[in-house]
Coordinates of C-alpha atoms in Angstrom, one line a residue:
M555 CA 30.1 29.0 23.5
P556 CA 26.7 27.3 24.2
P557 CA 25.8 27.2 27.9
G558 CA 25.7 23.4 27.9
K559 CA 29.4 23.1 27.0
M560 CA 30.5 25.4 29.9
Y561 CA 30.0 22.8 32.6
T562 CA 29.5 19.5 30.8
A563 CA 32.9 18.2 32.0
S564 CA 32.2 19.3 35.5
L565 CA 28.9 17.4 35.6
R566 CA 30.8 14.3 34.4
D567 CA 33.3 14.7 37.2
L568 CA 30.4 14.8 39.8
C569 CA 29.5 11.3 38.7
Y570 CA 33.0 10.0 39.1
P571 CA 33.0 7.6 42.2
R572 CA 36.4 8.9 43.5
C573 CA 35.4 12.6 43.5
S574 CA 36.0 14.0 47.0
R575 CA 33.5 16.1 48.9
L576 CA 35.6 19.2 48.6
R577 CA 35.9 18.9 44.9
V578 CA 32.2 18.3 44.6
A579 CA 31.5 21.5 46.5
A580 CA 33.9 23.4 44.3
I581 CA 32.4 22.1 41.1
R582 CA 28.9 22.9 42.2
S583 CA 29.9 26.4 43.1
S584 CA 31.5 26.8 39.7
I585 CA 28.4 25.5 38.0
S586 CA 26.1 27.8 40.0
S587 CA 28.1 30.9 39.0
Q588 CA 28.0 29.8 35.3
R589 CA 24.3 29.2 35.4
T590 CA 23.8 32.7 36.9
I591 CA 25.4 34.2 33.7
C592 CA 23.4 32.0 31.3
T593 CA 19.9 32.0 32.8
T594 CA 18.8 35.0 30.8
S595 CA 19.0 33.1 27.5
T596 CA 15.9 30.9 27.2
A597 CA 16.1 30.1 23.5
P598 CA 17.6 26.7 22.6
Y599 CA 21.2 26.9 21.3
Q600 CA 21.2 26.3 17.6
D601 CA 24.8 26.2 16.3
S602 CA 28.1 27.9 16.6
A603 CA 27.9 29.9 13.4
P604 CA 28.7 33.6 13.8
R605 CA 25.7 35.8 14.3
S606 CA 25.0 39.5 14.8
V607 CA 26.1 40.8 18.2
I608 CA 23.9 42.8 20.5
S609 CA 24.3 44.3 23.9
V610 CA 23.8 42.4 27.1
P611 CA 20.2 42.6 28.5
A612 CA 19.6 44.6 31.6
T613 CA 18.9 41.5 33.7
L614 CA 22.4 40.3 32.9
T615 CA 24.2 43.7 33.5
N616 CA 22.9 43.7 37.0
C617 CA 25.1 40.8 37.8
R618 CA 28.4 41.7 39.6
Y619 CA 30.4 39.6 37.2
A620 CA 28.9 41.4 34.2
Q621 CA 29.6 44.8 35.8
R622 CA 33.3 43.9 36.2
H623 CA 33.6 42.2 32.8
P624 CA 31.2 43.9 30.3
R625 CA 30.5 41.5 27.4
T626 CA 28.2 41.0 24.5
V627 CA 26.2 37.9 23.6
A628 CA 25.3 36.4 20.3
A629 CA 21.7 37.0 19.2
S630 CA 19.7 33.9 19.1
P631 CA 17.7 33.3 15.9
C632 CA 14.1 34.5 16.0
P633 CA 11.6 31.7 15.3
C634 CA 9.5 34.0 13.3
F635 CA 12.1 34.1 10.5
Q636 CA 12.0 30.3 10.0
I637 CA 10.9 29.5 6.5
R638 CA 7.5 27.8 6.4
R639 CA 5.6 26.4 3.4
A640 CA 2.9 28.7 2.2
S641 CA -0.6 27.3 3.1
S642 CA -4.1 28.5 3.1
Q643 CA -5.6 30.5 6.0
F644 CA -7.8 27.6 6.9
S645 CA -4.9 25.2 7.2
R646 CA -3.0 27.7 9.5
V647 CA -6.0 27.6 11.9
V648 CA -6.7 23.9 11.8
M649 CA -3.2 22.4 11.8
P650 CA -1.8 22.1 15.3
R651 CA 1.8 22.5 16.3
P652 CA 4.0 19.5 15.5
G653 CA 4.6 17.0 18.2
T654 CA 1.7 18.0 20.4
T655 CA -1.1 15.9 21.7
A656 CA -3.6 17.9 19.6
E657 CA -1.7 16.9 16.5
T658 CA -2.1 13.2 17.3
Y659 CA -5.9 13.5 17.5
V660 CA -6.1 15.7 14.4
A661 CA -3.8 13.3 12.5
Y662 CA -6.0 10.3 13.4
G663 CA -9.1 12.0 12.2
M664 CA -7.6 13.3 9.0
T665 CA -5.9 10.1 8.1
Q666 CA -9.2 8.2 8.6
K667 CA -10.7 10.4 5.8
L668 CA -7.6 10.1 3.7
F669 CA -7.6 6.3 3.9
E670 CA -11.3 6.1 3.0
A671 CA -10.5 8.1 -0.1
C672 CA -7.7 5.6 -0.9
S673 CA -9.8 2.5 -0.1
S674 CA -12.8 3.6 -2.1
Q675 CA -10.9 3.7 -5.4
A676 CA -11.0 -0.1 -5.8
D677 CA -13.7 -1.1 -3.4
Y678 CA -15.4 -4.4 -3.9
S679 CA -18.0 -6.7 -2.3
I680 CA -18.8 -10.4 -2.1
P681 CA -22.6 -10.9 -2.1
Q682 CA -22.2 -14.6 -1.3
A683 CA -20.5 -13.8 2.0
S684 CA -23.8 -12.6 3.5
Q685 CA -25.8 -15.5 2.1
K686 CA -25.8 -18.6 4.3
G687 CA -24.6 -21.7 2.5
A688 CA -23.7 -19.8 -0.7
Q689 CA -20.5 -20.7 -2.5
V690 CA -18.0 -17.8 -3.1
P691 CA -16.6 -17.9 -6.6
K692 CA -12.8 -18.4 -6.9
T693 CA -10.2 -17.2 -9.4
E694 CA -7.7 -19.6 -11.0
A695 CA -5.2 -18.7 -8.2
G696 CA -7.8 -19.7 -5.6
E697 CA -8.7 -16.1 -4.4
D698 CA -12.2 -15.1 -3.5
L699 CA -13.7 -13.3 -6.5
G700 CA -15.8 -10.2 -5.7
V701 CA -17.8 -7.6 -7.5
G702 CA -16.4 -4.1 -8.2
Q703 CA -16.9 -1.0 -10.2
G704 CA -14.7 1.8 -11.4
W705 CA -12.0 2.3 -14.1
W706 CA -9.6 0.0 -12.3
Y707 CA -11.9 -2.9 -12.9
E708 CA -13.8 -1.9 -16.0
D709 CA -11.1 -0.1 -18.1
L710 CA -7.9 -1.8 -16.9
G711 CA -9.5 -5.2 -16.5
L712 CA -8.2 -6.0 -13.0
I713 CA -10.0 -8.6 -11.0
P714 CA -11.9 -7.5 -7.9
T715 CA -10.1 -9.5 -5.2
F716 CA -8.6 -8.7 -1.8
S717 CA -5.2 -8.7 -3.3
T718 CA -6.1 -6.2 -6.1
W719 CA -7.9 -3.9 -3.6
S720 CA -4.9 -3.9 -1.2
Q721 CA -2.4 -3.1 -4.0
I722 CA -4.5 -0.2 -5.5
T723 CA -5.1 1.1 -2.0
F724 CA -1.3 0.9 -1.3
L725 CA -0.7 2.9 -4.6
H726 CA -3.0 5.7 -3.4
M727 CA -1.5 5.6 0.1
Y728 CA 1.9 6.0 -1.5
L729 CA 0.8 9.1 -3.4
L730 CA -0.4 10.6 -0.1
T731 CA 2.8 9.6 1.6
V732 CA 4.8 11.5 -1.0
R733 CA 2.7 14.6 -0.2
L734 CA 3.0 14.1 3.6
R735 CA 6.8 14.0 3.4
V736 CA 6.8 17.7 3.1
L737 CA 5.1 18.4 6.4
P738 CA 6.8 21.0 8.6
S739 CA 8.6 18.4 10.7
Y740 CA 9.7 14.8 10.5
E741 CA 7.7 14.0 13.7
S742 CA 4.5 15.1 12.0
F743 CA 5.2 12.9 9.0
Q744 CA 5.8 9.9 11.2
T745 CA 2.5 10.6 13.1
Y746 CA 0.5 10.8 9.9
S747 CA 2.1 7.9 8.1
R748 CA 1.7 5.7 11.2
H749 CA -2.0 6.4 11.5
L750 CA -2.5 5.9 7.8
I751 CA -1.1 2.4 7.9
D752 CA -3.1 1.7 11.1
H753 CA -6.3 2.5 9.4
F754 CA -5.4 0.2 6.5
S755 CA -4.7 -2.6 9.0
H756 CA -8.0 -2.2 10.8
N757 CA -9.9 -2.2 7.5
A758 CA -8.0 -5.1 6.0
E759 CA -8.6 -7.2 9.1
H760 CA -12.3 -6.3 9.0
R761 CA -12.5 -7.5 5.3
M762 CA -10.8 -10.7 6.2
D763 CA -13.3 -11.5 8.9
V764 CA -16.5 -10.3 7.2
L765 CA -15.9 -10.9 3.5
H766 CA -13.5 -13.8 3.5
G767 CA -14.4 -15.8 6.6
F768 CA -11.0 -15.6 8.4
T769 CA -12.4 -15.9 11.9
S770 CA -9.1 -16.9 13.4
R771 CA -7.2 -13.9 14.8
T772 CA -3.9 -15.7 14.4
I773 CA -4.4 -16.2 10.7
R774 CA -5.4 -12.6 10.3
N775 CA -2.4 -11.4 12.1
K776 CA -0.2 -13.5 9.8
F777 CA -1.7 -11.9 6.8
L778 CA -1.4 -8.4 8.3
K779 CA 2.3 -9.0 8.8
D780 CA 2.7 -10.0 5.2
L781 CA 0.7 -6.9 4.1
F782 CA 3.0 -4.6 6.1
I783 CA 6.0 -6.2 4.4
Q784 CA 4.3 -5.6 1.0
W785 CA 3.7 -2.0 2.0
R786 CA 7.4 -1.5 2.7
G787 CA 8.2 -3.0 -0.7
V788 CA 5.7 -0.7 -2.3
L789 CA 7.4 2.4 -0.8
A790 CA 10.8 1.3 -2.1
A791 CA 9.6 0.2 -5.6
Y792 CA 7.6 3.4 -6.3
D793 CA 10.2 5.7 -4.9
E794 CA 12.7 4.1 -7.3
G795 CA 10.3 4.5 -10.2
I796 CA 9.5 8.2 -9.4
V797 CA 13.2 9.0 -9.3
K798 CA 14.6 6.8 -12.2
G799 CA 11.8 7.3 -14.7
D800 CA 8.5 6.0 -16.2
A801 CA 10.0 2.7 -17.3
V802 CA 11.1 1.7 -13.8
L803 CA 7.8 3.0 -12.4
G804 CA 5.8 1.0 -14.9
A805 CA 7.7 -2.1 -14.0
A806 CA 6.9 -1.7 -10.4
I807 CA 3.2 -1.1 -11.2
W808 CA 3.2 -4.3 -13.4
R809 CA 4.7 -6.4 -10.6
N810 CA 2.2 -5.1 -8.0
L811 CA -1.0 -4.8 -9.9
W812 CA -0.6 -7.4 -12.6
K813 CA 1.6 -9.7 -10.5
A814 CA 4.3 -9.7 -13.2
S815 CA 2.1 -11.6 -15.6
H816 CA 2.4 -11.3 -19.3
T817 CA -1.3 -12.2 -19.8
G818 CA -4.4 -10.5 -18.7
P819 CA -7.3 -12.1 -16.7
D820 CA -8.9 -13.1 -20.0
G821 CA -5.8 -15.2 -21.0
K822 CA -4.8 -12.8 -23.8
E823 CA -1.5 -10.9 -24.0
L824 CA -1.3 -8.0 -21.7
D825 CA -2.1 -4.6 -23.1
W826 CA 0.9 -2.5 -22.0
T827 CA -0.9 0.8 -22.6
K828 CA -2.9 0.1 -19.5
I829 CA 0.3 0.2 -17.4
A830 CA 1.3 3.4 -19.1
R831 CA -2.1 4.9 -18.1
V832 CA -1.4 4.1 -14.5
V833 CA 2.0 5.7 -14.8
A834 CA 0.5 8.8 -16.2
Y835 CA -2.2 8.7 -13.4
M836 CA 0.5 8.6 -10.7
R837 CA 2.4 11.4 -12.2
R838 CA -0.7 13.6 -12.5
V839 CA -1.9 12.9 -9.0
T840 CA 1.5 13.5 -7.5
S841 CA 1.7 16.9 -9.3
E842 CA -1.8 18.0 -8.2
L843 CA -1.3 16.9 -4.6
S844 CA 1.8 19.0 -4.4
Q845 CA -0.3 22.1 -4.9
V846 CA -2.8 21.3 -2.1
S847 CA -2.2 22.4 1.5
E848 CA -2.3 19.8 4.3
A849 CA -5.7 20.8 5.7
D850 CA -7.3 21.0 2.3
L851 CA -6.4 17.4 1.3
I852 CA -9.6 16.0 2.5
F853 CA -11.7 18.3 0.4
Q854 CA -9.7 17.7 -2.8
L855 CA -9.8 13.9 -2.6
Y856 CA -13.6 13.9 -2.7
Q857 CA -15.8 15.0 -5.6
T858 CA -17.7 18.2 -4.7
G859 CA -20.3 19.3 -7.2
A860 CA -18.9 19.6 -10.7
K861 CA -15.3 19.6 -9.5
P862 CA -13.8 16.1 -9.9
S863 CA -11.6 14.5 -7.3
I864 CA -7.9 14.3 -7.7
F865 CA -8.2 10.6 -7.3
G866 CA -10.0 8.8 -10.1
Y867 CA -10.2 8.5 -13.8
S868 CA -9.2 11.4 -16.0
E869 CA -9.1 11.8 -19.8
L870 CA -5.8 13.7 -19.4
D871 CA -4.1 10.4 -18.5
K872 CA -5.5 8.6 -21.5
R873 CA -4.6 11.4 -23.9
L874 CA -1.1 11.6 -22.5
V875 CA -0.5 8.0 -23.2
Q876 CA -2.0 8.1 -26.7
G877 CA 0.0 11.2 -27.5
K878 CA 3.3 9.4 -26.7
R879 CA 2.5 6.4 -28.9

């Protein structure tokens, strides 16, 4: 029986308003004797499953009650036998224990670098924003049109706007979220995911102010609330696509990146192979991220020398789509 259950009812009786002083004294005496027996066990009680039985420690056998009633206690599980995910030696040194203050600071710094890798995939600029009196070009929907590079704009034909940047950044943040879900504890995942969306909010608000001229904080907060709702929708839509198949995942990508339009920015019919390439891209990145330890994520998301980054264009995605046609 776990120690907490030995005197839970007695503690409840102490809080009863009609409990007499004599009864309180008797209950406290009973609790004290029970605590004397249970003080030697410092490991938290896990469950009531039967475990191997060992002899009572010497500190417990010195008790008068133990000398009169020799007993055995259940061995508590040793933490060293808990199954942990294999990781590199570097990650074991760097990653702090879950739930500690050190983990919060480490998570903030790591997610800053992770977000920068996500944000740079579809980065854009608006040269007219820094020119006094210059007119910022607009799209047909009235969005500020910027200038961007990379395969998202050049190969897939997406328009460099704030909306496109946010959705492509969300896509990469989702891929990282899938990887972070296998952290050692749920508290660690919550810490990392919270810092990740916080970095996005700060960067998005900065872009609204500097590039798009939203000087009112009230207006920016309204847009940030809408973006957070979109983020929750992205998580649900891509989770469903990952589970149910490429067709459902492609539909979610089409709704978020191409805004559920059957025509491209040039007015022609949409090339559906572009959506298939994004599906293949997400599948490949998810698979490669699953093979990287937590502490090594930062190094794998940036190109180092001749080794390409996990994020970014790959001929494997294109060949995979062409091979299925």
